[in-house]
Coordinates of C-alpha atoms in Angstrom, one line a residue:
Q111 CA 84.8 147.1 94.8
H112 CA 86.1 150.5 93.6
R113 CA 84.4 149.9 90.2
T114 CA 87.5 149.6 88.0
I115 CA 88.7 146.8 85.6
R116 CA 92.4 146.9 84.9
V117 CA 94.8 145.2 82.5
W118 CA 98.3 144.6 84.0
L119 CA 101.3 144.2 81.7
K120 CA 104.6 142.7 82.8
R121 CA 107.4 145.3 82.1
D122 CA 111.0 144.7 81.3
S123 CA 111.8 145.2 85.0
G124 CA 109.8 142.0 85.8
Q125 CA 107.1 144.1 87.6
Y126 CA 103.5 144.3 86.6
W127 CA 102.0 147.7 85.9
P128 CA 98.4 148.6 84.8
S129 CA 98.4 149.6 81.1
I130 CA 94.7 150.6 81.0
Y131 CA 91.7 150.7 83.3
H132 CA 88.0 151.4 82.9
T133 CA 85.7 152.7 85.6
M134 CA 82.3 150.9 85.7
S135 CA 78.9 152.3 86.9
S136 CA 78.7 149.7 89.7
P137 CA 81.2 147.5 91.6
C138 CA 82.5 144.5 89.6
S139 CA 81.5 141.1 90.9
A140 CA 82.4 138.5 88.1
M141 CA 84.4 138.3 85.0
A142 CA 85.0 136.1 82.0
Y143 CA 87.8 136.6 79.5
H144 CA 87.9 134.8 76.1
H145 CA 91.6 134.6 75.2
D146 CA 91.3 134.0 71.4
S147 CA 88.9 136.8 70.6
R148 CA 90.2 139.1 73.5
R149 CA 86.6 139.7 74.6
I150 CA 85.9 140.4 78.2
F151 CA 82.6 140.2 80.1
V152 CA 82.3 142.0 83.4
G153 CA 79.3 141.4 85.8
Q154 CA 78.4 144.0 88.2
D155 CA 76.5 144.5 91.5
N156 CA 73.6 146.1 89.7
G157 CA 73.0 142.9 87.6
A158 CA 74.3 144.2 84.3
I159 CA 77.1 142.6 82.3
M160 CA 79.3 144.8 80.2
E161 CA 81.3 143.5 77.2
F162 CA 84.7 145.0 76.1
H163 CA 87.1 144.2 73.3
I164 CA 90.8 144.5 74.2
S165 CA 93.4 145.6 71.5
E166 CA 96.2 143.3 70.4
D167 CA 98.8 145.2 72.4
F168 CA 96.5 145.3 75.5
N169 CA 96.7 149.1 75.6
K170 CA 93.1 149.9 74.6
M171 CA 89.7 148.6 75.8
N172 CA 86.7 149.3 73.6
F173 CA 83.2 149.1 75.1
V174 CA 80.9 146.8 73.0
K175 CA 77.5 146.5 74.8
T176 CA 75.6 146.1 78.0
Y177 CA 73.5 143.1 78.8
P178 CA 70.6 143.5 81.3
A179 CA 71.2 139.9 82.6
H180 CA 70.0 140.1 86.2
Q181 CA 68.1 142.1 88.8
N182 CA 70.8 141.7 91.4
R183 CA 74.6 141.0 91.7
V184 CA 76.1 138.8 89.0
S185 CA 77.9 135.9 90.6
A186 CA 79.4 134.0 87.6
I187 CA 79.8 134.4 83.8
T188 CA 80.8 132.2 81.0
F189 CA 81.0 132.9 77.2
C190 CA 80.4 130.4 74.4
L191 CA 81.9 131.6 71.1
T192 CA 80.3 128.9 68.9
S193 CA 76.7 129.8 70.0
E194 CA 77.5 133.4 70.8
W195 CA 75.9 133.1 74.2
V196 CA 76.8 134.8 77.4
I197 CA 75.6 132.7 80.3
S198 CA 75.5 134.0 83.9
T199 CA 74.1 133.4 87.4
G200 CA 73.2 136.0 90.0
H201 CA 71.9 136.8 93.4
D202 CA 68.4 137.2 91.9
K203 CA 68.3 133.4 92.1
C204 CA 68.5 132.7 88.4
I205 CA 70.6 131.6 85.5
S206 CA 70.2 133.6 82.3
W207 CA 71.6 133.1 78.8
M208 CA 71.7 136.0 76.3
C209 CA 72.6 136.3 72.6
T210 CA 75.8 138.4 72.2
R211 CA 74.9 139.3 68.6
S212 CA 71.6 140.9 69.4
G213 CA 72.0 141.5 73.1
S214 CA 68.5 139.9 73.7
M215 CA 67.5 137.5 76.5
L216 CA 67.2 133.9 75.3
G217 CA 66.1 132.2 78.5
R218 CA 66.0 132.2 82.3
H219 CA 65.6 129.7 85.1
Y220 CA 64.9 130.5 88.8
F221 CA 66.2 128.6 91.8
T222 CA 65.0 128.5 95.4
S223 CA 68.2 130.3 96.6
W224 CA 70.7 132.6 94.9
A225 CA 73.0 131.0 92.4
S226 CA 76.7 131.3 93.4
C227 CA 78.7 129.5 90.7
L228 CA 78.5 128.2 87.2
Q229 CA 80.2 125.7 84.8
Y230 CA 79.2 125.0 81.2
D231 CA 79.8 122.1 78.8
Y232 CA 80.1 123.8 75.4
E233 CA 79.6 120.6 73.4
T234 CA 76.4 119.3 75.1
Q235 CA 75.1 122.7 76.2
H236 CA 74.7 121.5 79.8
A237 CA 75.0 124.0 82.6
F238 CA 75.9 123.2 86.2
V239 CA 74.8 125.8 88.8
G240 CA 75.7 125.7 92.4
D241 CA 73.5 127.7 94.9
Y242 CA 73.5 129.0 98.4
S243 CA 71.4 126.1 99.7
G244 CA 74.2 123.6 98.9
Q245 CA 72.5 122.2 95.8
I246 CA 73.9 121.8 92.3
T247 CA 71.4 121.8 89.4
L248 CA 72.2 120.4 86.0
L249 CA 70.3 122.0 83.1
K250 CA 70.2 121.5 79.3
L251 CA 70.1 124.9 77.6
E252 CA 68.4 125.5 74.2
Q253 CA 68.0 128.5 72.0
N254 CA 64.7 129.6 73.7
T255 CA 64.0 126.8 76.1
Y256 CA 65.7 124.6 78.7
S257 CA 65.1 121.4 80.8
V258 CA 66.3 120.5 84.3
I259 CA 68.1 117.2 84.1
T260 CA 68.9 116.5 87.8
T261 CA 69.9 118.0 91.1
L262 CA 73.0 116.9 93.1
K263 CA 72.8 117.0 96.9
G264 CA 75.8 116.2 99.1
H265 CA 77.2 119.4 100.7
E266 CA 76.1 120.7 104.1
G267 CA 77.0 124.3 103.2
S268 CA 76.6 126.7 100.2
I269 CA 78.4 125.9 97.0
T270 CA 81.3 128.3 96.5
S271 CA 83.1 126.8 93.4
L272 CA 82.6 124.4 90.6
W273 CA 84.9 122.8 88.0
W274 CA 83.8 120.7 85.1
D275 CA 86.1 118.3 83.2
P276 CA 84.5 117.5 79.9
V277 CA 87.1 114.8 79.0
Q278 CA 86.5 112.5 82.0
R279 CA 83.0 114.0 82.6
L280 CA 83.8 114.8 86.3
L281 CA 82.3 117.6 88.2
F282 CA 84.1 119.0 91.3
S283 CA 82.3 121.2 93.8
G284 CA 83.8 123.1 96.7
A285 CA 81.6 124.5 99.6
S286 CA 81.5 126.5 102.7
D287 CA 81.4 123.2 104.7
H288 CA 85.2 123.1 104.0
S289 CA 84.8 120.0 101.7
I290 CA 85.1 119.1 98.1
I291 CA 83.0 116.5 96.3
M292 CA 83.9 114.8 93.0
W293 CA 80.7 113.8 91.1
D294 CA 81.2 111.2 88.4
I295 CA 78.7 112.5 85.8
G296 CA 80.0 110.0 83.2
G297 CA 77.6 107.3 84.2
R298 CA 79.4 105.2 86.8
K299 CA 76.2 105.0 88.9
G300 CA 76.5 108.5 90.3
R301 CA 79.7 107.7 92.2
T302 CA 80.9 110.5 94.5
L303 CA 84.1 111.1 96.4
L304 CA 84.5 113.3 99.4
L305 CA 87.7 115.3 100.0
Q306 CA 88.3 117.0 103.3
G307 CA 91.6 118.8 103.7
H308 CA 90.7 122.5 104.3
H309 CA 90.1 124.3 107.6
D310 CA 87.9 127.0 106.0
K311 CA 85.4 127.3 103.1
V312 CA 86.8 126.2 99.7
Q313 CA 86.8 129.3 97.5
A314 CA 88.2 127.9 94.2
I315 CA 89.1 124.6 92.5
C316 CA 90.8 123.6 89.2
Y317 CA 91.2 120.0 87.9
I318 CA 94.3 119.3 85.8
Q319 CA 93.1 116.5 83.5
L320 CA 96.5 115.5 82.1
T321 CA 98.2 114.9 85.5
R322 CA 95.0 113.9 87.3
Q323 CA 95.5 116.5 90.0
L324 CA 93.0 118.8 91.7
V325 CA 94.1 122.2 93.0
S326 CA 91.9 123.8 95.7
C327 CA 92.2 127.1 97.6
S328 CA 90.4 128.1 100.8
A329 CA 89.5 131.3 102.6
D330 CA 92.2 130.8 105.2
G331 CA 94.9 130.9 102.5
G332 CA 95.3 127.1 102.3
I333 CA 96.3 125.6 98.9
A334 CA 95.9 121.9 98.4
V335 CA 97.0 119.7 95.5
W336 CA 95.2 116.4 95.5
N337 CA 96.4 113.2 93.8
M338 CA 93.4 111.9 91.8
D339 CA 95.4 109.4 89.8
I340 CA 94.7 106.6 92.3
S341 CA 91.8 104.4 93.1
R342 CA 89.9 106.1 96.0
E343 CA 87.2 104.7 98.2
E344 CA 83.8 106.3 98.3
A345 CA 82.7 107.5 101.8
P346 CA 79.8 105.4 103.1
Q347 CA 76.3 106.6 103.7
W348 CA 75.6 107.3 107.3
L349 CA 73.4 104.6 108.8
E350 CA 70.5 105.4 111.1
S351 CA 69.7 103.4 114.2
D352 CA 67.9 103.8 117.6
S353 CA 70.8 102.2 119.4
C354 CA 74.6 101.9 119.0
Q355 CA 75.3 99.4 116.3
K356 CA 78.4 98.1 118.3
C357 CA 77.3 97.9 122.0
E358 CA 73.5 98.2 121.4
Q359 CA 73.1 100.9 124.1
P360 CA 70.1 103.1 123.3
F361 CA 70.4 106.6 122.0
F362 CA 68.7 109.4 124.0
W363 CA 65.6 109.5 121.8
N364 CA 64.9 105.8 122.2
I365 CA 62.6 106.2 125.3
K366 CA 61.3 102.6 125.2
Q367 CA 64.7 100.9 125.3
M368 CA 65.9 103.4 128.0
W369 CA 62.9 102.5 130.1
D370 CA 63.2 98.7 129.5
T371 CA 66.9 98.6 130.3
K372 CA 66.8 101.4 133.0
T373 CA 69.7 103.2 131.3
L374 CA 70.3 106.7 130.2
G375 CA 70.4 107.3 126.5
L376 CA 73.6 108.2 124.7
R377 CA 74.4 110.7 121.9
Q378 CA 74.6 109.3 118.4
H379 CA 77.8 109.6 116.3
H380 CA 78.9 108.0 113.0
C381 CA 82.1 106.2 112.0
R382 CA 83.5 107.9 108.9
K383 CA 85.0 104.6 107.6
C384 CA 82.0 102.2 107.9
G385 CA 79.1 104.7 108.4
Q386 CA 77.7 102.9 111.4
A387 CA 75.8 104.8 114.1
V388 CA 77.9 104.4 117.2
C389 CA 78.1 105.9 120.7
G390 CA 81.1 107.9 122.1
K391 CA 82.4 104.9 124.0
C392 CA 82.6 102.8 120.9
S393 CA 84.3 105.5 118.9
T394 CA 87.0 106.9 121.1
K395 CA 89.7 106.8 118.4
R396 CA 90.5 109.3 115.6
S397 CA 92.4 108.6 112.4
S398 CA 93.1 110.1 109.0
Y399 CA 92.1 108.0 106.1
P400 CA 93.3 109.7 102.9
I401 CA 92.1 107.0 100.4
M402 CA 88.5 108.0 101.4
G403 CA 89.5 111.7 101.3
F404 CA 89.9 112.3 105.0
E405 CA 93.3 114.1 105.3
F406 CA 92.5 115.2 108.8
Q407 CA 91.8 112.9 111.8
V408 CA 88.1 112.0 111.9
R409 CA 85.9 109.9 114.2
V410 CA 86.1 106.1 113.5
C411 CA 84.7 103.2 115.5
D412 CA 87.2 101.2 117.5
S413 CA 87.1 98.2 115.1
C414 CA 87.7 100.3 112.1
F415 CA 90.6 102.0 113.8
E416 CA 92.2 98.6 114.3
S417 CA 91.8 97.8 110.6
I418 CA 93.6 101.0 109.4
K419 CA 97.3 100.3 108.8
D420 CA 100.0 102.9 109.1
E421 CA 100.5 103.0 105.3
D422 CA 96.8 103.8 105.0
R423 CA 97.4 107.1 106.7
T424 CA 99.9 108.3 104.1
S425 CA 98.6 111.6 102.8
L426 CA 97.4 111.7 99.2
A427 CA 97.6 115.5 98.9
T428 CA 100.2 118.2 99.4
F429 CA 99.4 121.4 101.4
H430 CA 100.8 124.9 100.8
E431 CA 100.3 128.2 102.5
G432 CA 99.0 131.1 100.3
K433 CA 99.6 133.6 103.1
H434 CA 96.5 135.6 102.2
N435 CA 92.7 135.0 102.3
I436 CA 92.2 133.6 98.8
S437 CA 88.9 134.7 97.3
H438 CA 89.6 133.8 93.6
M439 CA 92.0 131.6 91.8
S440 CA 92.7 130.9 88.1
M441 CA 95.1 128.5 86.5
D442 CA 97.0 128.7 83.2
I443 CA 97.4 125.0 83.0
S444 CA 99.6 125.0 79.8
R445 CA 102.3 127.1 81.6
G446 CA 101.8 125.8 85.2
L447 CA 101.0 129.3 86.5
M448 CA 98.3 130.1 89.0
V449 CA 97.0 133.5 90.1
T450 CA 95.2 134.1 93.4
C451 CA 93.3 137.2 94.4
G452 CA 92.9 137.9 98.1
S453 CA 90.5 139.9 100.2
D454 CA 93.7 141.9 101.2
R455 CA 93.5 143.4 97.6
I456 CA 96.7 141.6 96.6
V457 CA 97.1 139.6 93.4
K458 CA 99.7 136.8 93.5
I459 CA 101.2 134.8 90.6
W460 CA 102.5 131.4 91.5
D461 CA 104.8 129.0 89.6
M462 CA 103.0 125.7 90.2
T463 CA 105.4 123.5 88.1
P464 CA 107.1 121.9 91.1
V465 CA 103.8 120.5 92.3
V466 CA 101.7 119.9 89.2
G467 CA 104.3 118.0 87.1
C468 CA 104.7 120.2 84.1
S469 CA 107.4 122.5 82.8
L470 CA 107.1 126.1 81.6
A471 CA 108.9 125.5 78.4
T472 CA 107.3 122.3 77.1
G473 CA 104.0 122.2 78.8
F474 CA 103.0 118.9 80.5
S475 CA 105.4 116.0 80.8
S476 CA 104.0 112.5 81.1
R477 CA 104.1 111.0 84.6

């Protein structure tokens, strides 16, 4: 917010100190760093993206060029070295892709609400864009044109984070509805898995393909590590009915049946395990059901409650306390390190090796 970008170096004392910083013309809102070329792209509140090149010793930052990418705040950036494209989304409701050689605009696509996050498949040139309406759009980007492939709808709140795994062709999305959805883009009939284990909006996610684990962070400081190396059940579609599918009592909008039976209508609920429309009397129990992604207790109908065994309630995720409101997270998967940035203006570096099954010295171990 105070318009600076900083490079922090670890000193001999073990403490991190800023080696250099650069003051921008507008508050910084998004960033992409390309490790091999040491190029850094910084998006700003004014819609511009500035490119810098950092010296080998990380003690100098050279300005390269400014890209007029958006008319409003930049929300996400990614850089593709092979095509020399910088791709970004913004609060002006669009995705843009620009040529880093010429600095010229190659293409733009507008959405109905502002674009909040972005993932890009470098091989196939597919972009995934999450927006404030809760929708994810899949686009195929070309040099001067594009095509919209499909839209994914499943969240009840704005999309806050995306992660694309090009190996298994899985897309993970986190949202302000406190949930995560895994979308199987690889062709298994559009299978989706719902994960609910946070009490606040999911701010950042990272899938570790080698150990089949998903790390997610939420605004209340919660850090969850999900075991995705098991066969999970897909949550059912919610069924609609004018009366309870267990006791057949009418719901309150079913005027005809209420009149015929001389009874008051009941409120409609849904069993999270079978998806049936039920009344409150037929769904008095609550249970967790981790294999379907429900780490918390949720409403289930009485018959489904009886079918859930004690071992079915065993958690398939571990939960940790970040102790600050996590607004951003980044993982160095090869070393098992994670960095979180909080709204408290504190940056924390975490050793994740005890929970993600890898060692700092050798990288990942087979499980």
